[in-house]
mmCIF file of C-alpha atoms in Angstrom:
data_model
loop_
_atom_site.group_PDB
_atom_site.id
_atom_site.type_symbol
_atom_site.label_atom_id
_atom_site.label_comp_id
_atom_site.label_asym_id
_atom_site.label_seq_id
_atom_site.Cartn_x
_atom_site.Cartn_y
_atom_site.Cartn_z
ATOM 1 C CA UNK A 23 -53.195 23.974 54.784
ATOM 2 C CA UNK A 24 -51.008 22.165 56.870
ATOM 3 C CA UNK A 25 -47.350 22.080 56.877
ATOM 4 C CA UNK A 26 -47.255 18.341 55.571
ATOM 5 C CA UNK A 27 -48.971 18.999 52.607
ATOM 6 C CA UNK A 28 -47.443 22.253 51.994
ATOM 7 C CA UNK A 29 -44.020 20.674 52.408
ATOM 8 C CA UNK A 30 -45.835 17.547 49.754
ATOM 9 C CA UNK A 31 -46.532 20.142 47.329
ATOM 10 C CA UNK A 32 -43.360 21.348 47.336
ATOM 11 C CA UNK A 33 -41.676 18.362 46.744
ATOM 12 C CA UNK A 34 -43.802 17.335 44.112
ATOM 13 C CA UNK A 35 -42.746 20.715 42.511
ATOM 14 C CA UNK A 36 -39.538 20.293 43.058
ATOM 15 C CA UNK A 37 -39.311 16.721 41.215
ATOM 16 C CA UNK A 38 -41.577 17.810 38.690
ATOM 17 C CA UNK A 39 -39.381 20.843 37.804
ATOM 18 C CA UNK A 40 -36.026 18.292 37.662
ATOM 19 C CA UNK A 41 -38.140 15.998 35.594
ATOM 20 C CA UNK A 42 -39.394 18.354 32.380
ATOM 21 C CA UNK A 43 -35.728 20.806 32.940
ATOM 22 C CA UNK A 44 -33.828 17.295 32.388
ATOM 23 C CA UNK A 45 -36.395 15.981 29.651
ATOM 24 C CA UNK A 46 -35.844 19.582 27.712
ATOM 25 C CA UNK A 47 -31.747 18.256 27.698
ATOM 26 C CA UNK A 48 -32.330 15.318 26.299
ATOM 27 C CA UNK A 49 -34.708 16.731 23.253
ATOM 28 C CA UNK A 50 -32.183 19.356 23.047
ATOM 29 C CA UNK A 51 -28.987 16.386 22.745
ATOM 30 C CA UNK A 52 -30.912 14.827 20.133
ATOM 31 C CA UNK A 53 -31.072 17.803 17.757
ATOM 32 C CA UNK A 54 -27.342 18.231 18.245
ATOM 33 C CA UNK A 55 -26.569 14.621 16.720
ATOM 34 C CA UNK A 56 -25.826 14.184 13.259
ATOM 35 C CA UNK A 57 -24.591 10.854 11.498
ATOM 36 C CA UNK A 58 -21.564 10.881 9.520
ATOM 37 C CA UNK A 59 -21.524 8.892 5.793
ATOM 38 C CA UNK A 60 -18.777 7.549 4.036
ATOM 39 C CA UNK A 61 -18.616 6.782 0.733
ATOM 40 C CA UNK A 62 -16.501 4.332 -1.113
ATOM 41 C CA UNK A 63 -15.749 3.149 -5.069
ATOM 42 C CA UNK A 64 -14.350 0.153 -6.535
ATOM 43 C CA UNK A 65 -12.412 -0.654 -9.781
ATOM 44 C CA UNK A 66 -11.011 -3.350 -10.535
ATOM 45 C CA UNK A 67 -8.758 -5.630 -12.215
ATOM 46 C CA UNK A 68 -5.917 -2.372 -13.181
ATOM 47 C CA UNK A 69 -4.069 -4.591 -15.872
ATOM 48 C CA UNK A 70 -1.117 -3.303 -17.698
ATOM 49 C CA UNK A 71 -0.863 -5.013 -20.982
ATOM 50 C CA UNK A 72 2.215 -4.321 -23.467
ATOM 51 C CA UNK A 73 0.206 -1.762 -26.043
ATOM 52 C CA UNK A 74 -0.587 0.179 -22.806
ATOM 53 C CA UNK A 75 3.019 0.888 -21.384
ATOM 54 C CA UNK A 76 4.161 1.200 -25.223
ATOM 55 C CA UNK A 77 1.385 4.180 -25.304
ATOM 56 C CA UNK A 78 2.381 5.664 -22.254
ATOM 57 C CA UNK A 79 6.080 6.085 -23.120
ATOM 58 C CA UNK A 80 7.157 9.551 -22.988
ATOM 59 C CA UNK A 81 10.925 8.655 -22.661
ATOM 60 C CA UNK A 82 13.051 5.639 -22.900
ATOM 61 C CA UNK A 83 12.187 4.752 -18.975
ATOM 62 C CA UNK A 84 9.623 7.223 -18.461
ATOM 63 C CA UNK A 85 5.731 7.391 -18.426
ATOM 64 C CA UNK A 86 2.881 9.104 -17.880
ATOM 65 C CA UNK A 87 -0.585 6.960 -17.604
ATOM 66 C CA UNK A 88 -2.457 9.747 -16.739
ATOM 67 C CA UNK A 89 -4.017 10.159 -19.645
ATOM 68 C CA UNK A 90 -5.645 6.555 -19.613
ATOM 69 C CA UNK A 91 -7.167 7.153 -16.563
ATOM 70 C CA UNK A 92 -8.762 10.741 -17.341
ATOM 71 C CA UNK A 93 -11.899 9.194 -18.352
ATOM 72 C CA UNK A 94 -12.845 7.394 -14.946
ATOM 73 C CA UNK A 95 -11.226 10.421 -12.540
ATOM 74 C CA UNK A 96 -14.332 12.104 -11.635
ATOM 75 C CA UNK A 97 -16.622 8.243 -11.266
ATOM 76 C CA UNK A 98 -13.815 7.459 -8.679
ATOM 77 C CA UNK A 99 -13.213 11.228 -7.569
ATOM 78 C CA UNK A 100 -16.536 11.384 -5.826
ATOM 79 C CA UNK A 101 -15.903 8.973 -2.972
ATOM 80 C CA UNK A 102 -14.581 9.239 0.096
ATOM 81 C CA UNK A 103 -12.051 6.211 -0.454
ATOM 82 C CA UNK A 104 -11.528 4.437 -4.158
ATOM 83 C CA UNK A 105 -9.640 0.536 -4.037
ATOM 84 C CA UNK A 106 -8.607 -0.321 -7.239
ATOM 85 C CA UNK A 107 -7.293 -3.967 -7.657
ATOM 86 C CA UNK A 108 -4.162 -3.860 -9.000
ATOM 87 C CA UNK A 109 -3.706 -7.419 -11.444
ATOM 88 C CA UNK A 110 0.275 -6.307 -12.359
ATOM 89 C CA UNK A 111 3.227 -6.820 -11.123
ATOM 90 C CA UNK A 112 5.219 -3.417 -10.467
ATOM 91 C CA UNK A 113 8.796 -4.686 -10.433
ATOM 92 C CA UNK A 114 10.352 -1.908 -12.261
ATOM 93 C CA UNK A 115 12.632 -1.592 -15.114
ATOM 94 C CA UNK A 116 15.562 -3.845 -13.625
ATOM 95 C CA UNK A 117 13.045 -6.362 -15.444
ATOM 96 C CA UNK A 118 11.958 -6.165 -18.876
ATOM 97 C CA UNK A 119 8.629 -4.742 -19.091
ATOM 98 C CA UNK A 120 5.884 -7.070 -20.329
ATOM 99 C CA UNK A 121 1.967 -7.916 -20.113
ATOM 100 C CA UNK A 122 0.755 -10.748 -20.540
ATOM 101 C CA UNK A 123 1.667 -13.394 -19.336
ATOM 102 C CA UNK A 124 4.227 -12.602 -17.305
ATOM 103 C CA UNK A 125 3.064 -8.835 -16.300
ATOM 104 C CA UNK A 126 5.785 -6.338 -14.957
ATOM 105 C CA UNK A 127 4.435 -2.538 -15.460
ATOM 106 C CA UNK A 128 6.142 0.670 -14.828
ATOM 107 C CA UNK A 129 6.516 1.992 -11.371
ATOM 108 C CA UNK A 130 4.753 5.029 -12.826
ATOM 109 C CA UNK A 131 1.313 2.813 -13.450
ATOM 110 C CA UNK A 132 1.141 3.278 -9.545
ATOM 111 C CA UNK A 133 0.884 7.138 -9.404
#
């Protein structure tokens, strides 16, 4: 064998090694990806009529709606983001609280 087709060989050794080594990275990146999900809930239309505040009253100016929304916590607990739509007005008790129609809720109907 000459030294023209030893010095071929080689080189197609040579490519052929860079070819499968850089193939084997690439399968190799691929297993390494993994997606990321996000998850999202929606309620809506958080309305804060008189007999709701009334039952939430555990002061003169205090409240606590907590318990109202106990039974929907884990539904909206198990997503990465929850929007609720808030249909009140939160102006606070410098106005008189009142539902419908003019609403103005509690600041505490927020937390």
């Amino acid at each position: 064998m000459n030294m023209k087709n030893l010095l071929f060989l080689f080189l197609i050794a040579l490519v052929s090694f860079y070819f499968f080594s850089s193939t084997k990275n690439l399968v190799e990146e691929k297993k390494t990806f993994t997606s990321k999900e996000i998850s999202f809930s929606f309620v809506g239309d958080l309305m804060c009529h008189s007999p709701i505040y009334e039952s939430s009253k555990v002061e003169k100016d205090s409240f606590d709606f907590n318990p109202i929304f106990e039974e929907i916590k884990n539904d909206l607990s198990h997503a990465d983001f929850t929007i609720g739509n808030l249909e009140t007005v939160v102006a606070g008790n410098e106005f008189s609280f009142s539902g419908y129609p003019n609403f103005n809720s509690p600041i505490e109907y927020l937390t």
